[in-house]
XYZ file of C-alpha atoms in Angstrom:
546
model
C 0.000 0.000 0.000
C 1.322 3.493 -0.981
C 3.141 5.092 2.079
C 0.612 8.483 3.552
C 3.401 10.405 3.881
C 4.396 10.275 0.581
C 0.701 10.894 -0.568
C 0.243 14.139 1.533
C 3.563 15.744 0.471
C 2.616 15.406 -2.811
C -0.822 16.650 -2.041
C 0.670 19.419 -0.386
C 1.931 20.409 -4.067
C -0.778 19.582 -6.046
C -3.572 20.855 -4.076
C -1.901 24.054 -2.811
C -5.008 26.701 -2.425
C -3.753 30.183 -2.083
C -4.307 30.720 1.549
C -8.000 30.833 1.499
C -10.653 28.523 2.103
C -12.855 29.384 -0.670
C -13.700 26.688 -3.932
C -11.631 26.554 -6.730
C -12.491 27.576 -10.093
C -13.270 24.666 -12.815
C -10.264 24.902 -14.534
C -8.130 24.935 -11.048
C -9.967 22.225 -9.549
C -9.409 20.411 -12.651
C -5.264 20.880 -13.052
C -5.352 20.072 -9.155
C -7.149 16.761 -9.647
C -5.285 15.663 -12.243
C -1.918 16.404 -10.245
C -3.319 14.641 -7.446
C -4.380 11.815 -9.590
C -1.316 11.053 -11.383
C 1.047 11.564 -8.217
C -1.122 8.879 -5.910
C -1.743 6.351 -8.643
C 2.594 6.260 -8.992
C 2.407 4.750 -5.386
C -0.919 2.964 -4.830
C -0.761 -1.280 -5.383
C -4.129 -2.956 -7.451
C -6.997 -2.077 -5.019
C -6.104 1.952 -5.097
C -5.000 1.887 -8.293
C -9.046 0.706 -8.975
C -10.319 3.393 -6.550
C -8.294 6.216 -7.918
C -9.799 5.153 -11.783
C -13.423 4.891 -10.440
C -12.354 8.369 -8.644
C -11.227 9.361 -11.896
C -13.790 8.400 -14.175
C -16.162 10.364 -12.192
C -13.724 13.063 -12.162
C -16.316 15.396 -13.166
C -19.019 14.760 -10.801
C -16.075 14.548 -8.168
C -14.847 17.925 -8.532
C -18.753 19.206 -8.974
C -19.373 17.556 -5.339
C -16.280 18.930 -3.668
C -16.803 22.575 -5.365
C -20.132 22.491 -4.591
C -19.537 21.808 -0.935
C -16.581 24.037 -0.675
C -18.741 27.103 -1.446
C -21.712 26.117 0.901
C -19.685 25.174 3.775
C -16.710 27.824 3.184
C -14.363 24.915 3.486
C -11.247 24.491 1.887
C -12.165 22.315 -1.473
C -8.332 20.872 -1.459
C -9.358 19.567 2.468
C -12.208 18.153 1.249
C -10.611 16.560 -1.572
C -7.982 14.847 0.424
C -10.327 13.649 3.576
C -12.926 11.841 0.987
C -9.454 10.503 -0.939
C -8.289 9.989 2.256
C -11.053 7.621 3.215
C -11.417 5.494 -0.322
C -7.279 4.843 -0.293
C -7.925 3.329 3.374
C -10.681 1.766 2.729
C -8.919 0.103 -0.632
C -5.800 -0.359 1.143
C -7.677 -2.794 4.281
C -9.407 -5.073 1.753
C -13.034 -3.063 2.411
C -14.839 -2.201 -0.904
C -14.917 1.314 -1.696
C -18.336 2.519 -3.259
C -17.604 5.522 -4.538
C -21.189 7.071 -4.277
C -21.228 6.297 -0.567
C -17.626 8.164 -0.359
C -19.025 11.123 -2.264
C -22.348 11.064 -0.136
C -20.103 11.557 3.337
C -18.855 15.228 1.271
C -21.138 17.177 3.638
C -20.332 15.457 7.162
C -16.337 15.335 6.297
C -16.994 19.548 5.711
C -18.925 19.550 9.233
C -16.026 18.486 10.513
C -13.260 20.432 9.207
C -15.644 23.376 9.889
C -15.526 22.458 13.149
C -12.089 21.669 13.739
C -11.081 24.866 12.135
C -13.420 26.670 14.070
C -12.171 25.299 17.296
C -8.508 25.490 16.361
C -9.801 29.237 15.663
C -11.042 29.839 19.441
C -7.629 28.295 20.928
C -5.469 30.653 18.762
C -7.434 33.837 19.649
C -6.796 32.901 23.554
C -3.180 31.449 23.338
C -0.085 33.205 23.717
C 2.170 33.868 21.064
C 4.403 31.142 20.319
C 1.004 29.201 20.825
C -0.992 31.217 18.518
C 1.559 30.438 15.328
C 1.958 27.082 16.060
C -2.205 26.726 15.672
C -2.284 29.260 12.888
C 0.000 27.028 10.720
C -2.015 24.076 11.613
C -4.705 25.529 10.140
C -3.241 26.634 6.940
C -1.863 23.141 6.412
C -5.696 21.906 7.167
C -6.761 24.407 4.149
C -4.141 23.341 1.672
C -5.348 19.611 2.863
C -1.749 18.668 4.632
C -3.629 16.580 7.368
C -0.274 15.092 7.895
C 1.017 18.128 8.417
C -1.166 19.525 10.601
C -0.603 16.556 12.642
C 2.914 17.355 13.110
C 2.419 20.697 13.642
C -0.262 20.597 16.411
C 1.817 17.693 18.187
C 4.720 20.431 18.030
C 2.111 22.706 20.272
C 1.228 19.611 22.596
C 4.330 19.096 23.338
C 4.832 23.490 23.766
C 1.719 23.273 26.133
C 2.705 20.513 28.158
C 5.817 22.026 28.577
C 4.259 25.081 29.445
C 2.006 23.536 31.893
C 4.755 21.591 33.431
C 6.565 24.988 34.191
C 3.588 26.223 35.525
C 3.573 22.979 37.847
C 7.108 23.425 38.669
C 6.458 27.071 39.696
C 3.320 26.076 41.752
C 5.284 23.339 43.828
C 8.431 25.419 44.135
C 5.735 27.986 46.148
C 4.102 25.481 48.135
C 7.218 24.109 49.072
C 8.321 27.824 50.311
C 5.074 27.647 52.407
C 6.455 24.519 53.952
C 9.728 26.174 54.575
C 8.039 28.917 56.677
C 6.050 25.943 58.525
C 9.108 24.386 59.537
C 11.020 27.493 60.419
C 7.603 27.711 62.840
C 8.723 24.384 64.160
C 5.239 23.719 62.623
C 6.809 20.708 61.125
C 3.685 18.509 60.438
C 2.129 21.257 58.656
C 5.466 21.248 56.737
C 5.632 17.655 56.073
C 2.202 18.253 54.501
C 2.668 20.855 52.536
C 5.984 19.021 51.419
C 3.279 16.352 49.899
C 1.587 18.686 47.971
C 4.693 19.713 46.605
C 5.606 16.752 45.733
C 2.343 15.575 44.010
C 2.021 18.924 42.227
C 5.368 18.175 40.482
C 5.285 17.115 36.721
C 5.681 13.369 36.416
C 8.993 13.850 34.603
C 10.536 16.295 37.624
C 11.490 13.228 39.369
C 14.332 15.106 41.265
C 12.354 18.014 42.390
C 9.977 14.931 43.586
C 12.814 13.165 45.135
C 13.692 16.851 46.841
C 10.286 17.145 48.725
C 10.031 13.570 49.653
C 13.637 13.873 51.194
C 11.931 17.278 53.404
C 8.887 16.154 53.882
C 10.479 12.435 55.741
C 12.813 15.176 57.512
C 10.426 17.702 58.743
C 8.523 14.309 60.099
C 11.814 13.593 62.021
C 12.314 16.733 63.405
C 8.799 16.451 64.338
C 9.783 13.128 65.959
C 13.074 14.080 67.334
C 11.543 16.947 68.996
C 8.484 15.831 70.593
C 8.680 12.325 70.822
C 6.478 9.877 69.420
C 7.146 7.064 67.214
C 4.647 7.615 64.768
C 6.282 11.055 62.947
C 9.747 8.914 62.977
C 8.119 5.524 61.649
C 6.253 7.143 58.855
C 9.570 9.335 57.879
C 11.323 6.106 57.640
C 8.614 4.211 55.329
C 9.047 7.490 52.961
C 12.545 7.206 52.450
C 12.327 3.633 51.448
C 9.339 3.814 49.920
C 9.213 7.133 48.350
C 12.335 8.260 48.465
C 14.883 5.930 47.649
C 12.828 4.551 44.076
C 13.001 8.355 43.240
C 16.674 8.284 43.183
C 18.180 5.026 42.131
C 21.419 3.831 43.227
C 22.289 2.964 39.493
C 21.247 6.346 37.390
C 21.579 8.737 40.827
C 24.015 7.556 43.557
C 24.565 10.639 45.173
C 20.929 11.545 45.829
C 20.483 7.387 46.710
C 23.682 7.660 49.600
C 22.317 10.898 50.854
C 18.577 9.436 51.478
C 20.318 6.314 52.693
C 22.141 8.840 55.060
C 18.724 10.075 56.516
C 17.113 6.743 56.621
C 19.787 6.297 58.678
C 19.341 9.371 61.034
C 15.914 8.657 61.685
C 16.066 5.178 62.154
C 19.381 5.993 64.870
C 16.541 8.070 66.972
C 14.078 5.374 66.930
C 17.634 2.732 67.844
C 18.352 5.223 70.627
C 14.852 5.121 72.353
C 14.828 1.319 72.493
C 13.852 0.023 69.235
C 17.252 -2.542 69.073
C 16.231 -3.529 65.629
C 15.773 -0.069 64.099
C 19.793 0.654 65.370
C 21.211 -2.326 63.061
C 18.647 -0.825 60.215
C 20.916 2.524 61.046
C 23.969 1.041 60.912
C 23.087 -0.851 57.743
C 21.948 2.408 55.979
C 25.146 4.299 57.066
C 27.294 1.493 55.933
C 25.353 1.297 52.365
C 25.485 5.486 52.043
C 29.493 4.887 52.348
C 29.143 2.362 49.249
C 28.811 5.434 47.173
C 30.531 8.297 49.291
C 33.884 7.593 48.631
C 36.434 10.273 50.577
C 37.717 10.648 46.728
C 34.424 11.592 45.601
C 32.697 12.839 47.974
C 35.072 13.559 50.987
C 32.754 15.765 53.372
C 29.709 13.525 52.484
C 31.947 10.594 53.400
C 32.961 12.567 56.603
C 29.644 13.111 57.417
C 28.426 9.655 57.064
C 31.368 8.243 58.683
C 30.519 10.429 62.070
C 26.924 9.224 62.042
C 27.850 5.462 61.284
C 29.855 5.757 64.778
C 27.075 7.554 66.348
C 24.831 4.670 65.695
C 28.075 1.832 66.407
C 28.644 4.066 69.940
C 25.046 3.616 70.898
C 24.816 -0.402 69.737
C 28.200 -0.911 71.851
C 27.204 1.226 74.722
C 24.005 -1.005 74.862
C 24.568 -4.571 74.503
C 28.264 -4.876 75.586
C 29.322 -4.785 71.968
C 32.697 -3.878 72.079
C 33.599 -4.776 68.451
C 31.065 -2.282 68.137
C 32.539 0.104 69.938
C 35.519 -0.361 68.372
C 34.080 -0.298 65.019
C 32.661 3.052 66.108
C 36.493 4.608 66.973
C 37.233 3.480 63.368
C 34.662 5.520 62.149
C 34.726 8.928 64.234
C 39.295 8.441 63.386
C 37.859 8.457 59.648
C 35.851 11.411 59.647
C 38.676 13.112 61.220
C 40.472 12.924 58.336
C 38.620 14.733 56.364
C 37.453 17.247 58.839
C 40.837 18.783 60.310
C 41.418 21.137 62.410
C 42.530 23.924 60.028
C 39.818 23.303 58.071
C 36.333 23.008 60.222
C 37.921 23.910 64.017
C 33.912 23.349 65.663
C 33.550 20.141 63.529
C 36.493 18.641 64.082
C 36.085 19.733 67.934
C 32.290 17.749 67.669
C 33.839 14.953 66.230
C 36.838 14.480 68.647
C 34.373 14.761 71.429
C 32.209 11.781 69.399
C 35.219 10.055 69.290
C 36.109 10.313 73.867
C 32.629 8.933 73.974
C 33.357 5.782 72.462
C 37.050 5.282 73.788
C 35.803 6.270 77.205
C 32.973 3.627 76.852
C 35.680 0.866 75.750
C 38.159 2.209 78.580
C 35.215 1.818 81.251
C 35.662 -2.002 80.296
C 39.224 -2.497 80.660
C 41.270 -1.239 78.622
C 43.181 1.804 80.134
C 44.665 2.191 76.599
C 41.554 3.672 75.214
C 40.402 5.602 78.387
C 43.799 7.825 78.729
C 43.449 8.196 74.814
C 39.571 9.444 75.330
C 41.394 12.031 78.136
C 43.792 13.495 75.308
C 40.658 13.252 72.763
C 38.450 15.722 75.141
C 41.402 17.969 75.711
C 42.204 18.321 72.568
C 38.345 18.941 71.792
C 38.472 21.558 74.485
C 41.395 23.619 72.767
C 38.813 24.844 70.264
C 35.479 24.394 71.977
C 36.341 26.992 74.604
C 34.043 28.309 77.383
C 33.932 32.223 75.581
C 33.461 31.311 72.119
C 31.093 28.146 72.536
C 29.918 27.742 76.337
C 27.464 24.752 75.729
C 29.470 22.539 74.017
C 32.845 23.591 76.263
C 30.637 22.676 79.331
C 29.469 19.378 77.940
C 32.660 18.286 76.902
C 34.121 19.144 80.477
C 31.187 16.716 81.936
C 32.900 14.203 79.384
C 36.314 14.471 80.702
C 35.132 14.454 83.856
C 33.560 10.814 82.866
C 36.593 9.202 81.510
C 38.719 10.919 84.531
C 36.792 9.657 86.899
C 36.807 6.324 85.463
C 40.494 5.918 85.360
C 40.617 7.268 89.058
C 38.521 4.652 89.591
C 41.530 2.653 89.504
C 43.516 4.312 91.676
C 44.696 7.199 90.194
C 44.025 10.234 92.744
C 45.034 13.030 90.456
C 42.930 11.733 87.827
C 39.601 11.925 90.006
C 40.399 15.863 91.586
C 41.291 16.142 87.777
C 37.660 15.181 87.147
C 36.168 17.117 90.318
C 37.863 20.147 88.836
C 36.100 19.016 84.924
C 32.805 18.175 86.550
C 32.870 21.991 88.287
C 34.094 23.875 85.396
C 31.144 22.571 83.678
C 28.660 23.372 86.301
C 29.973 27.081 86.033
C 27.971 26.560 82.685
C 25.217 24.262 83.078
C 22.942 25.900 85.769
C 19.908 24.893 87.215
C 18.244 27.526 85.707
C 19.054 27.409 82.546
C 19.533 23.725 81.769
C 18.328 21.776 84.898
C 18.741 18.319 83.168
C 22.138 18.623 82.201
C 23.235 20.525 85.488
C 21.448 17.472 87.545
C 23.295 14.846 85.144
C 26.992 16.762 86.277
C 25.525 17.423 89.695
C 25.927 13.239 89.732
C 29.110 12.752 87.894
C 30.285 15.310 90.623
C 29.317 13.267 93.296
C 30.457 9.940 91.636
C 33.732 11.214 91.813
C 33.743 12.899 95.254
C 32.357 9.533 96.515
C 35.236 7.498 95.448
C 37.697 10.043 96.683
C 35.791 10.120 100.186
C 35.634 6.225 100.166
C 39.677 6.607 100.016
C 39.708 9.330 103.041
C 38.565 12.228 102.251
C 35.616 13.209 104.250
C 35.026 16.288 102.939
C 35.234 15.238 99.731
C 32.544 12.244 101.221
C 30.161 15.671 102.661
C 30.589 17.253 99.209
C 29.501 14.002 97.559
C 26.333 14.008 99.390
C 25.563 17.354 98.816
C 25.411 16.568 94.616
C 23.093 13.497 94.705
C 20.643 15.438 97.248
C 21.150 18.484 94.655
C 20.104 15.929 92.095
C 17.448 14.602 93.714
C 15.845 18.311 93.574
C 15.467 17.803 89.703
C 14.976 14.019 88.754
C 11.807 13.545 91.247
C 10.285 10.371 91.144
C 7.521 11.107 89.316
C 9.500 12.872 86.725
C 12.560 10.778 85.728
C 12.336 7.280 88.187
C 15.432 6.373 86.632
C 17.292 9.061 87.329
C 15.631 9.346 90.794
C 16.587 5.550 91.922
C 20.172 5.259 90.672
C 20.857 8.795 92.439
C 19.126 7.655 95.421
C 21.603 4.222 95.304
C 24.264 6.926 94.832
C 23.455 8.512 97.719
C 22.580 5.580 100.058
C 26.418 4.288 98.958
C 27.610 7.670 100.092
C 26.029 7.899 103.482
C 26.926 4.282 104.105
C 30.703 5.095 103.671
C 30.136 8.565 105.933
C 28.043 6.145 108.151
C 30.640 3.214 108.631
C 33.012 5.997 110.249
C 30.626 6.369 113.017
C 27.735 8.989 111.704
C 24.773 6.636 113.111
C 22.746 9.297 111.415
C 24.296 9.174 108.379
C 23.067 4.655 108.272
C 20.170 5.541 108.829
C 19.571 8.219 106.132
C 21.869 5.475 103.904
C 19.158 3.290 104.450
C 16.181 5.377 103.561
C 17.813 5.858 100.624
C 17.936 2.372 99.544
C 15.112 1.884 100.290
C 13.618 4.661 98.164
C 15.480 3.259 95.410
C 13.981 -0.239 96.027
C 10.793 1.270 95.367
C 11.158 1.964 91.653
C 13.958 -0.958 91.299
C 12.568 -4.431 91.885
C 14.624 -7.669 91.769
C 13.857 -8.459 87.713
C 14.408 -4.550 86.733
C 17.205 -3.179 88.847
C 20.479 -3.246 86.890
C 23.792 -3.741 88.700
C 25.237 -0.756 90.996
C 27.915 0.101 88.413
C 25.347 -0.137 86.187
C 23.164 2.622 88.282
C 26.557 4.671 88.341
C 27.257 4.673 84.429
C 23.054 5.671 83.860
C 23.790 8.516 86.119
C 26.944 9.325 84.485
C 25.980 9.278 80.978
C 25.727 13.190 79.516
């Protein structure tokens, strides 16, 4: 069967009408049809070939039918030549028979039509913008010269113009609602954020996958600060289904690694939150995700990504060691904190590099609490070092917490006999309070208020009463924060504290001082039963965490 193409170029040339839709004279219409006539009947195979000489035979009555038409319908005659052509050839060319009277009697409906088309092509123009309006304008001058092929082209030219249009406008319409969400979350408002992050994400075109990707990734993390902030598992469980769900598809790890390792990054975040608040499984899940982010940030490629990572993989490795007696975990988790020091020196990020080192004391302190005094005197150097930049004028907070964490490993290596090191830790474990008031952090200045008295207990235990007097003075300090009703834990492991304390000042004759040591207990014993209460070192290291 002749190829269409072919037929409407050449119709294109031997139907031209002079840019108006008006009938062509006899003679034209004639010279046309036999232009039109020859050209077709080159390509057409048996069956057109016997259409176009029944078409031709009644070449007169033909052109008197599409004339006629042309004038009463002020259509284009050359359009209505080629859509009644247009219809035999197809007809022919599928095996139907073609009845040429019953083509020529479908004249007036095939004018309705173009009528119509042109009409509404017409309405579209007059309202479209420019670019628009010429695309549709030579649509319908290819419609009038009977290019249907054409016109195709031409109007799938201005789909594809519109959609992209429209896309824009979609792009431009979730780029503001996702500055609406910004303003929600800079309210701390962030489940209003998280749902305005949907919308953004939904009003996306189809094809803006990484604008898509790019509100999934805010809306999971305004649902973790949500969770982070104000508890609750739910905000933190649903963030985590989005990034594997949602998330991670949007950005695969074999067209888009970088955007896959940093959404395996904040899995890994918010699954670390849910790990720290019990949830033992969700804390492998966070290592796993940390450890499959570093697959793709390489140091060479992607050094403060890798750092990055690398510091949160030990984050998650410090909290599985610190929990279950891991200490290939732990040690796993120096590996990782020495890493991202690598990248992050010094010179280059002093406060990171500070944060990192004091990440870093955490889990050699942890390891040097069980035995190995390498690790604990190198945890000592790590938080000095930490506090040459983090000092107490330029960044008081974090200079006062990382005194509270030298005070920790210093009291743990005085633990084992080293005097110096525990007034080393007294002196840590004050400088920090100097920071961390009551008023304006009573947690933290209760949690120091105990590492203080840990410390001045062991020293009285070894003969110094006052320091035994100054002990007891910091767990009933403590005990003026972490009620019973408010923090139990807290409340019991002090009040052990404290009942250890008066014991020692008791066994040196203070009968007082037993019997206050065993109220004390015995408070303790009322929140610690025999299946819940963990060891007394155990009680100690609660106490002592910061």
């Amino acid at each position: 069967m002749m190829q269409l193409v072919g037929r409407v170029a050449l119709i294109a040339l031997a139907l031209l009408v002079a840019g108006q839709a008006a009938a062509q004279t006899a003679p034209d219409a004639a010279a046309l049809w036999q232009a039109r006539y020859t050209a077709a009947l080159r390509q057409a195979d048996d069956r057109e070939t016997r259409l176009l000489q029944q078409f031709d035979a009644e070449r007169e009555t033909y052109l008197a039918r599409i004339a006629q038409v042309s004038r009463e319908r002020n259509v284009s005659a050359a359009a209505l030549a080629e859509v009644t052509l247009r219809l035999g050839l197809e007809l022919a060319g599928n095996g139907h028979p073609a009845d040429l009277a019953e083509i020529l009697g479908g004249i007036d409906e095939s004018a309705e039509r173009i009528a119509e088309l042109q009409g509404r092509i017409a309405v579209l123009e007059a309202g479209a913008d420019t670019a628009l309006a010429v695309q549709l304008a030579r649509a319908r001058q290819a419609i009038d010269r009977g290019d249907l092929d054409g016109a195709e082209a031409v109007l799938r030219e201005a789909r594809r113009a519109a959609r992209a249009a429209r896309e824009g406008a979609q792009m431009r319409e979730a780029a503001v609602i996702g500055l609406e969400a910004n303003v929600a979350y800079l309210r701390a408002d962030f489940l209003v954020a998280a749902v305005l992050y949907d919308e953004a994400a939904q009003t996306a075109p189809e094809g803006a996958t990484r604008e898509r990707w790019g509100y999934r990734v805010y809306q999971a993390y305004a649902l973790y600060e949500q969770g982070l902030r104000f508890g609750g598992p739910e905000p933190l469980r649903e963030a985590v289904r989005l990034y594997r769900e949602v998330a991670l598809p949007l950005a695969p790890r074999t067209s888009n690694p970088t955007d896959w390792g940093a959404t395996q990054n904040n899995l890994g975040l918010v699954l670390l939150v849910l790990g720290d608040r019990g949830d033992h499984q969700a804390l492998r899940d966070a290592i796993a995700a940390y450890r499959a982010a570093l697959e793709v940030q390489t140091r060479d490629s992607a050094p403060a990504d890798w750092a990055m990572t690398q510091n949160n993989l030990g984050n998650a490795l410090l909290t599985l060691g610190q929990r279950g007696g891991d200490n290939q975990a732990l040690r796993d988790a120096v590996a990782a904190f020495r890493a991202a020091l690598e990248v992050r020196t010094r010179a280059s990020a002093p406060a990171v590099w500070a944060a990192r080192l004091n990440n870093l004391g955490q889990a050699l302190r942890v390891l040097g609490a069980r035995g190995d005094d390498q690790a604990l005197r190198d945890a000592v150097a790590a938080f000095g070092a930490a506090l040459e930049v983090q000092t107490r004028a330029s960044s008081p907070t974090e200079w006062a917490a990382t005194q509270n964490n030298l005070g920790n490993a210093l009291e743990v290596l005085g633990s084992r006999g080293d005097d110096q090191a525990l007034r080393d830790a007294v002196a840590a474990f004050r400088a920090g309070l100097e920071v961390r008031s009551r008023a304006s952090a009573p947690a933290d200045w209760a949690i120091t208020q105990n590492n203080l008295g840990n410390a001045l207990l062991t020293l009285g235990q070894r003969g110094d009463e006052q320091a035994l007097r100054d002990a007891i003075a910091a767990y009933l300090a403590v005990l003026e924060v972490f009620t019973r009703a408010d923090a139990p834990a807290y409340w019991a492991g002090t009040q052990n504290n404290l009942g250890n304390a008066l014991l020692t000042l008791g066994a040196r004759g203070d009968e007082q001082a037993l019997r206050d040591a065993v109220a004390a207990h015995r408070a303790a014993l009322e929140v610690y039963t025999r299946t819940t209460a963990p060891a007394d070192a155990g009680w100690r290291a609660v106490a002592a965490n910061p």
